[in-house]
Coordinates of C-alpha atoms in Angstrom, one line a residue:
X1066 CA 82.5 -5.7 43.3
X1067 CA 85.9 -6.6 42.0
X1068 CA 87.2 -4.9 38.9
X1069 CA 87.4 -6.6 35.5
X1070 CA 91.1 -7.2 35.8
X1071 CA 90.8 -8.5 39.3
X1072 CA 88.2 -11.0 38.2
X1073 CA 90.2 -12.1 35.2
X1074 CA 93.3 -12.7 37.4
X1075 CA 91.4 -14.9 39.7
X1076 CA 90.1 -17.0 36.8
X1077 CA 90.4 -20.8 37.1
X1078 CA 91.6 -21.4 33.6
X1079 CA 91.7 -24.9 32.1
X1080 CA 94.6 -26.0 29.8
X1081 CA 93.9 -25.0 26.2
X1082 CA 94.2 -28.7 25.2
X1083 CA 91.3 -29.5 27.4
X1084 CA 89.3 -26.6 25.9
X1085 CA 90.0 -28.0 22.4
X1086 CA 88.9 -31.5 23.6
X1087 CA 85.5 -30.0 24.3
X1088 CA 85.2 -29.3 20.6
X1089 CA 86.7 -32.7 19.6
X1090 CA 89.9 -30.9 18.4
X1091 CA 92.8 -33.4 18.6
X1092 CA 96.1 -32.5 20.2
X1093 CA 97.9 -32.5 16.8
X1094 CA 95.5 -29.9 15.4
X1095 CA 96.4 -27.3 18.1
X1096 CA 99.5 -25.1 18.1
X1097 CA 99.8 -24.0 21.8
X1098 CA 101.1 -20.5 22.8
X1099 CA 101.7 -21.3 26.4
X1100 CA 99.1 -23.2 28.5
X1101 CA 96.0 -21.2 27.8
X1102 CA 95.9 -20.1 24.1
X1103 CA 96.5 -21.9 20.8
X1104 CA 96.1 -21.7 17.1
X1105 CA 94.2 -24.2 15.0
X1106 CA 95.8 -26.2 12.2
X1107 CA 94.6 -25.2 8.7
X1108 CA 94.9 -28.9 7.6
X1109 CA 92.5 -30.0 10.3
X1110 CA 90.1 -27.2 9.4
X1111 CA 89.9 -28.3 5.8
X1112 CA 88.6 -31.7 6.8
X1113 CA 85.6 -30.1 8.5
X1114 CA 84.4 -28.3 5.3
X1115 CA 81.6 -30.8 4.5
X1116 CA 79.9 -30.8 7.9
X1117 CA 76.6 -29.0 8.3
X1118 CA 76.8 -25.4 9.7
X1119 CA 75.7 -24.5 13.2
X1120 CA 73.2 -21.8 14.0
X1121 CA 74.8 -18.4 13.7
X1122 CA 73.8 -15.6 16.2
X1123 CA 74.8 -12.1 15.5
X1124 CA 75.2 -9.7 18.4
X1125 CA 74.9 -6.0 17.4
X1126 CA 73.9 -2.8 19.2
X1127 CA 72.4 0.6 19.1
X1128 CA 74.7 3.5 18.3
X1129 CA 77.7 3.5 20.7
X1130 CA 77.7 6.1 23.4
X1131 CA 80.4 7.2 25.9
X1132 CA 78.4 5.3 28.5
X1133 CA 79.3 2.0 26.9
X1134 CA 76.8 -0.7 25.9
X1135 CA 78.6 -4.0 26.7
X1136 CA 78.3 -5.7 23.4
X1137 CA 81.2 -8.1 23.9
X1138 CA 80.1 -8.7 27.5
X1139 CA 76.7 -9.7 26.2
X1140 CA 78.2 -11.9 23.5
X1141 CA 80.4 -13.8 26.0
X1142 CA 77.5 -14.0 28.5
X1143 CA 75.2 -15.4 25.8
X1144 CA 77.8 -18.0 24.8
X1145 CA 78.2 -19.1 28.5
X1146 CA 74.5 -19.2 28.9
X1147 CA 74.0 -21.5 25.9
X1148 CA 76.7 -23.8 27.2
X1149 CA 75.2 -23.8 30.6
X1150 CA 71.9 -25.2 29.2
X1151 CA 73.8 -28.0 27.4
X1152 CA 74.2 -26.4 24.0
X1153 CA 77.6 -26.7 22.3
X1154 CA 78.4 -23.0 21.6
X1155 CA 81.5 -21.0 20.6
X1156 CA 81.8 -17.2 20.7
X1157 CA 83.8 -15.5 17.9
X1158 CA 85.3 -12.1 18.7
X1159 CA 87.8 -9.7 17.3
X1160 CA 91.3 -9.3 18.7
X1161 CA 91.9 -6.1 20.7
X1162 CA 94.1 -3.3 19.3
X1163 CA 96.8 -1.7 21.4
X1164 CA 95.6 1.7 20.3
X1165 CA 92.2 1.5 22.1
X1166 CA 93.6 -0.6 24.9
X1167 CA 96.0 2.2 25.9
X1168 CA 93.5 4.9 24.9
X1169 CA 90.0 5.8 26.2
X1170 CA 88.2 2.6 25.2
X1171 CA 90.4 0.1 27.1
X1172 CA 90.4 -3.6 26.4
X1173 CA 88.1 -5.8 24.4
X1174 CA 87.7 -9.0 26.4
X1175 CA 84.2 -8.4 27.8
X1176 CA 83.6 -7.4 31.4
X1177 CA 82.6 -8.5 34.9
X1178 CA 81.9 -12.2 35.0
X1179 CA 81.5 -12.4 31.2
X1180 CA 85.1 -12.2 30.0
X1181 CA 87.5 -14.0 27.7
X1182 CA 90.8 -15.0 29.3
X1183 CA 93.8 -14.8 29.5
X1184 CA 92.5 -11.2 29.4
X1185 CA 95.8 -9.3 29.8
X1186 CA 97.6 -11.4 27.2
X1187 CA 94.7 -11.1 24.7
X1188 CA 94.7 -7.3 25.1
X1189 CA 98.4 -7.0 24.6
X1190 CA 100.5 -9.1 22.2
X1191 CA 98.3 -12.2 22.2
X1192 CA 99.7 -14.6 19.5
X1193 CA 101.4 -11.9 17.5
X1194 CA 98.8 -11.6 14.7
X1195 CA 98.7 -7.8 14.7
X1196 CA 102.5 -7.7 14.6
X1197 CA 102.5 -10.0 11.6
X1198 CA 99.9 -7.8 9.9
X1199 CA 102.0 -4.7 10.7
X1200 CA 105.1 -6.3 9.3
X1201 CA 103.3 -7.4 6.1
X1202 CA 101.8 -4.0 5.5
X1203 CA 105.1 -2.2 6.1
X1204 CA 107.0 -4.7 3.9
X1205 CA 104.8 -3.6 1.0
X1206 CA 105.6 0.0 1.8
X1207 CA 109.3 -0.8 1.8
X1208 CA 109.1 -2.7 -1.5
X1209 CA 107.3 0.2 -3.1
X1210 CA 110.1 2.6 -2.1
X1211 CA 112.7 0.0 -3.2
X1212 CA 111.0 -0.4 -6.6
X1213 CA 111.1 3.3 -7.2
X1214 CA 114.7 3.6 -6.0
X1215 CA 115.9 0.8 -8.4
X1216 CA 114.6 2.2 -11.6
X1217 CA 110.8 2.5 -11.1
X1218 CA 110.0 -0.1 -13.8
X1219 CA 106.2 0.5 -13.2
X1220 CA 106.6 4.2 -13.8
X1221 CA 105.0 5.1 -10.4
X1222 CA 104.2 8.7 -10.0
X1223 CA 105.9 9.7 -6.7
X1224 CA 103.1 12.1 -6.0
X1225 CA 100.5 9.3 -6.2
X1226 CA 101.8 6.6 -3.9
X1227 CA 98.7 5.8 -1.8
X1228 CA 100.1 3.0 0.4
X1229 CA 101.0 4.4 3.8
X1230 CA 102.6 2.7 6.7
X1231 CA 101.0 1.3 9.9
X1232 CA 101.7 1.0 13.6
X1233 CA 99.3 -0.6 16.2
X1234 CA 99.3 2.5 18.4
X1235 CA 97.5 5.8 18.7
X1236 CA 100.5 8.0 17.6
X1237 CA 99.2 11.4 16.4
X1238 CA 102.7 12.6 15.5
X1239 CA 103.1 9.9 12.8
X1240 CA 99.8 10.6 11.0
X1241 CA 101.5 12.8 8.4
X1242 CA 105.3 12.5 7.8
X1243 CA 107.9 13.0 5.1
X1244 CA 110.0 9.9 4.3
X1245 CA 113.3 9.2 2.5
X1246 CA 115.2 12.3 3.8
X1247 CA 119.0 12.1 4.1
X1248 CA 120.2 12.2 0.5
X1249 CA 120.5 9.9 -2.5
X1250 CA 121.1 6.7 -0.5
X1251 CA 117.6 6.9 1.1
X1252 CA 115.6 7.4 -2.1
X1253 CA 113.2 10.2 -3.1
X1254 CA 111.6 12.3 -0.4
X1255 CA 107.8 12.2 -0.4
X1256 CA 104.8 12.7 1.8
X1257 CA 103.4 9.7 3.7
X1258 CA 102.1 8.8 7.1
X1259 CA 101.1 6.1 9.5
X1260 CA 97.7 4.6 10.1
X1261 CA 96.8 2.3 13.0
X1262 CA 97.2 -1.4 12.1
X1263 CA 93.5 -2.3 12.5
X1264 CA 92.8 0.2 9.7
X1265 CA 95.2 -1.6 7.3
X1266 CA 93.8 -3.0 4.2
X1267 CA 95.9 -6.1 5.0
X1268 CA 93.8 -6.6 8.2
X1269 CA 90.5 -6.4 6.2
X1270 CA 91.8 -8.8 3.6
X1271 CA 93.1 -11.3 6.1
X1272 CA 89.7 -11.3 7.8
X1273 CA 87.9 -12.0 4.5
X1274 CA 90.2 -14.6 3.1
X1275 CA 89.3 -18.3 3.1
X1276 CA 92.8 -19.7 2.9
X1277 CA 96.3 -18.8 2.0
X1278 CA 95.8 -18.9 -1.8
X1279 CA 92.8 -16.7 -1.5
X1280 CA 94.8 -14.4 0.8
X1281 CA 97.6 -14.1 -1.7
X1282 CA 95.2 -13.3 -4.5
X1283 CA 93.5 -10.6 -2.5
X1284 CA 96.8 -9.1 -1.4
X1285 CA 97.9 -9.0 -5.0
X1286 CA 94.9 -6.8 -6.0
X1287 CA 95.8 -4.0 -3.6
X1288 CA 96.3 -0.7 -5.4
X1289 CA 99.5 0.8 -4.0
X1290 CA 100.0 3.8 -6.4
X1291 CA 99.2 5.4 -9.7
X1292 CA 101.2 6.1 -12.8
X1293 CA 101.4 9.5 -14.4
X1294 CA 98.7 8.4 -16.8
X1295 CA 96.5 7.6 -13.7
X1296 CA 96.5 3.9 -14.3
X1297 CA 96.7 1.8 -11.1
X1298 CA 99.8 -0.1 -9.9
X1299 CA 98.9 -3.2 -7.9
X1300 CA 100.8 -5.0 -5.2
X1301 CA 101.3 -8.0 -7.5
X1302 CA 103.0 -5.6 -10.0
X1303 CA 105.9 -5.1 -7.7
X1304 CA 105.8 -8.8 -6.6
X1305 CA 105.1 -8.2 -2.9
X1306 CA 102.1 -10.5 -2.6
X1307 CA 104.1 -13.7 -2.1
X1308 CA 106.4 -12.3 0.6
X1309 CA 103.4 -10.7 2.4
X1310 CA 101.6 -14.1 2.4
X1311 CA 104.6 -15.8 4.0
X1312 CA 104.6 -13.3 6.8
X1313 CA 100.9 -13.8 7.4
X1314 CA 100.9 -17.6 7.2
X1315 CA 100.6 -18.2 10.9
X1316 CA 98.4 -15.1 11.5
X1317 CA 95.8 -16.7 9.2
X1318 CA 95.2 -19.5 11.7
X1319 CA 92.4 -18.9 14.2
X1320 CA 93.1 -18.4 17.9
X1321 CA 91.3 -20.4 20.5
X1322 CA 91.0 -19.3 24.2
X1323 CA 88.3 -19.6 26.8
X1324 CA 85.7 -17.7 28.8
X1325 CA 85.7 -17.4 32.6
X1326 CA 83.3 -20.4 32.6
X1327 CA 85.9 -22.4 30.5
X1328 CA 83.9 -22.3 27.3
X1329 CA 85.6 -22.1 23.9
X1330 CA 86.2 -18.7 22.3
X1331 CA 87.7 -17.9 18.9
X1332 CA 89.4 -14.5 18.9
X1333 CA 90.9 -13.7 15.5
X1334 CA 91.4 -10.6 13.4
X1335 CA 90.2 -7.1 14.2
X1336 CA 89.4 -4.6 11.4
X1337 CA 87.8 -1.3 12.5
X1338 CA 84.2 -1.0 11.6
X1339 CA 84.4 2.7 10.6
X1340 CA 86.8 2.0 7.7
X1341 CA 86.3 -1.8 7.1
X1342 CA 83.7 -4.4 7.9
X1343 CA 84.4 -4.6 11.7
X1344 CA 84.1 -8.4 12.2
X1345 CA 86.3 -11.2 13.3
X1346 CA 87.8 -13.4 10.5
X1347 CA 85.8 -15.4 8.1
X1348 CA 88.0 -18.4 8.7
X1349 CA 87.4 -18.4 12.4
X1350 CA 83.6 -18.0 12.0
X1351 CA 83.3 -20.7 9.4
X1352 CA 85.5 -23.0 11.4
X1353 CA 83.3 -22.5 14.5
X1354 CA 80.2 -23.2 12.4
X1355 CA 81.5 -26.6 11.6
X1356 CA 82.5 -27.8 15.1
X1357 CA 79.7 -26.4 17.3
X1358 CA 75.9 -26.3 17.4
X1359 CA 75.7 -22.5 18.0
X1360 CA 78.1 -19.7 17.2
X1361 CA 77.8 -16.3 18.8
X1362 CA 79.6 -13.5 17.0
X1363 CA 79.5 -9.7 17.0
X1364 CA 79.8 -6.8 14.6
X1365 CA 81.3 -3.4 15.4
X1366 CA 79.4 -0.3 16.1
X1367 CA 75.6 -0.3 15.8
X1368 CA 73.2 -2.2 13.5
X1369 CA 73.2 0.8 11.1
X1370 CA 76.9 0.2 10.4
X1371 CA 78.4 -3.0 11.9
X1372 CA 75.4 -5.3 11.3
X1373 CA 74.9 -4.0 7.8
X1374 CA 78.6 -4.6 6.9
X1375 CA 78.5 -8.0 8.6
X1376 CA 75.6 -9.0 6.3
X1377 CA 76.5 -7.2 3.2
X1378 CA 80.2 -7.8 3.2
X1379 CA 81.3 -10.7 5.5
X1380 CA 78.2 -12.9 5.0
X1381 CA 78.2 -12.5 1.2
X1382 CA 81.9 -13.3 0.9
X1383 CA 81.7 -16.2 3.3
X1384 CA 78.3 -17.6 2.0
X1385 CA 76.7 -17.5 5.5
X1386 CA 73.7 -15.8 7.1
X1387 CA 72.7 -15.2 10.7
X1388 CA 69.8 -17.3 12.0
X1389 CA 69.1 -14.7 14.7
X1390 CA 70.3 -11.3 15.9
X1391 CA 70.6 -9.7 19.3
X1392 CA 70.6 -6.0 19.6
X1393 CA 72.3 -4.8 22.8
X1394 CA 70.7 -1.7 24.4
X1395 CA 71.0 0.0 27.8
X1396 CA 69.0 2.5 29.8
X1397 CA 72.1 4.6 29.9
X1398 CA 72.4 4.7 26.1
X1399 CA 68.7 5.5 25.7
X1400 CA 69.2 8.5 28.0
X1401 CA 72.3 9.8 26.0
X1402 CA 70.4 9.4 22.8
X1403 CA 67.4 11.1 24.5
X1404 CA 69.3 14.3 25.3
X1405 CA 71.4 13.6 28.4
X1406 CA 74.8 15.1 27.8
X1407 CA 76.9 14.4 30.9
X1408 CA 77.6 10.8 32.1
X1409 CA 77.3 12.2 35.6
X1410 CA 73.5 12.5 35.1
X1411 CA 73.0 8.9 34.0
X1412 CA 72.4 7.6 37.5
X1413 CA 69.4 9.9 38.0
X1414 CA 66.1 8.4 36.9
X1415 CA 64.8 10.1 33.8
X1416 CA 61.9 8.3 32.1
X1417 CA 61.4 11.0 29.5
X1418 CA 65.0 10.7 28.2
X1419 CA 64.7 6.9 28.0
X1420 CA 61.5 7.2 25.9
X1421 CA 63.0 9.9 23.6
X1422 CA 66.2 7.8 23.1
X1423 CA 64.2 4.7 22.2
X1424 CA 63.7 6.1 18.6
X1425 CA 67.4 5.2 18.0
X1426 CA 66.8 1.6 19.1
X1427 CA 63.7 1.4 16.9
X1428 CA 65.6 2.3 13.8
X1429 CA 68.2 -0.4 14.6
X1430 CA 65.5 -3.0 15.0
X1431 CA 64.1 -2.0 11.6
X1432 CA 67.6 -2.3 10.1
X1433 CA 68.1 -5.9 11.3
X1434 CA 64.6 -7.0 10.4
X1435 CA 65.1 -5.6 6.8
X1436 CA 67.5 -8.4 6.2
X1437 CA 64.9 -11.0 7.2
X1438 CA 66.7 -11.9 10.4
X1439 CA 64.7 -12.6 13.6
X1440 CA 65.8 -10.1 16.3
X1441 CA 65.6 -9.8 20.1
X1442 CA 66.8 -7.0 22.3
X1443 CA 69.2 -7.6 25.2
X1444 CA 68.9 -4.9 27.8
X1445 CA 72.3 -4.7 29.6
X1446 CA 71.3 -3.9 33.1
X1447 CA 73.5 -1.4 35.0
X1448 CA 73.2 -1.0 38.8
X1449 CA 72.0 2.6 38.4
X1450 CA 69.0 1.6 36.2
X1451 CA 65.6 1.9 38.0
X1452 CA 62.8 -0.6 37.5
X1453 CA 60.6 2.2 35.9
X1454 CA 63.3 2.9 33.3
X1455 CA 63.8 -0.8 32.5
X1456 CA 60.0 -1.2 32.1
X1457 CA 59.8 1.9 29.8
X1458 CA 62.4 0.3 27.6
X1459 CA 60.7 -3.1 27.6
X1460 CA 57.4 -1.6 26.6
X1461 CA 58.9 0.2 23.7
X1462 CA 60.6 -3.0 22.5
X1463 CA 57.3 -4.9 22.8
X1464 CA 55.4 -2.2 20.8
X1465 CA 58.0 -2.7 18.0
X1466 CA 56.9 -6.4 17.9
X1467 CA 60.2 -7.6 19.4
X1468 CA 61.0 -9.4 22.7
X1469 CA 63.4 -7.9 25.2
X1470 CA 65.5 -9.8 27.8
X1471 CA 67.2 -8.1 30.8
X1472 CA 70.8 -9.2 31.2
X1473 CA 72.6 -8.9 34.5
X1474 CA 76.3 -10.0 34.1

C-alpha cells in the first residue's frame, strides 16, 4: 500500500475553476492561488444568503487515542461517497497548523484514498491565512507596547498585560519570555510569551465572524490588559481593531480545494478544540450550506468536547443545527480505552478490551443524542482488526439503539 503522501502526489487533480463550476461558482467569484486552490469572493457569497440550507452532517468521534481514529479521513470519505451516489456534497474542514504538522500528529488532510489535495500545500503555507492571523495578533501586541511607550493614555498596568504573542510552531523556548530589554528605546521590560497561532483569540474570532464588520466588532471586544483599578482595556481602546481587520480581509474568504475524487472541499480556519471551539469557519460552513445539498463537517476531539462546542458555540452563533451526526470509532481505540497501553499490542485480538472500551463510545453516543441529533457510528476498519472484534463493536452499538457502518478507506 502506498503512503498517504505517495497517493496524494499521484492525484489527478482538476483545475480549481472546474471544481468551482461543479458548484455553479462563476469564474469571477474565485480568486485562484495557482491551479488547484482558490478563495471565494465575499460579494458572491452575500448573494446566496436567501437560498435554503443544505443538510448538515457533523462528524465527531470517541476520545482521541495515540492509535488515531481517522475522523478527517471518514469526513472526506463520506463526502466522496455522497457525491458518488449523485448527491451534491461539500466537506468543510479546518486548516492544518504547522505545529502539529511538524510534530507528532502530522498533517490534517485525511489519509489513504480519502484525502484533500493539494495535500502538501494545504499542510504548509496554503493560502497564507495562518500567517495573516499571526500578523494581526502580533500587530495588536506591538500596538499595546507602543501605546504604553508613548504615554499610556489608558493607564495600563504593566503587570497585567494579558495579550501574548503567537507563532505557528511548537517552540517550547518561547512559551515564557521577557520582552523590551535593551534600554529606554525599547520600552518597559515585562514578562510575556508566545502561544501557537491556532490558540490565538484572533483565530477563534475569525472562525465565528459572519463578515468583515462583524469581525472588526469582535476584535474590538478583545481584552488586552487591565488598569491598576482592575478595569479592562479593550483592543478598540488602543484603536487596533481596524488595522487588524485590514490584515485579515483576505483571510476571511473561504478556501476551496478538492478531494482525491475531485469533489469540492472548503478548508478554512483552524482553532484548537482544547482552548476554543475546534471547528472550521462559520463563513465557510454557511456558504457550503447555500450551494450544496449536503455538507459534511467535523468538530475537534470527541463528542464530549468538540461536538458539544460545535453545537453550543458555533451553531448558536451561526444559527444552524446538524441534521445528523457520525461518531467515528475504531477497534484500536476501544482497546486503548479498555486497558491496552502499548500500541504494539493493538494488532493482537482482544475481545475483552474492545468490550470494556465500548463504555467510552456509549457516553459519546449519549452526548450527541442529548442534543436531539440522529446519530450513527462509523467503524474505521484497520487491517489488524479481526472479524470477531468488529462484530463485538457492532453488537454494542446496536444495543445502544444506534446503527453502525464499517468503513474501509
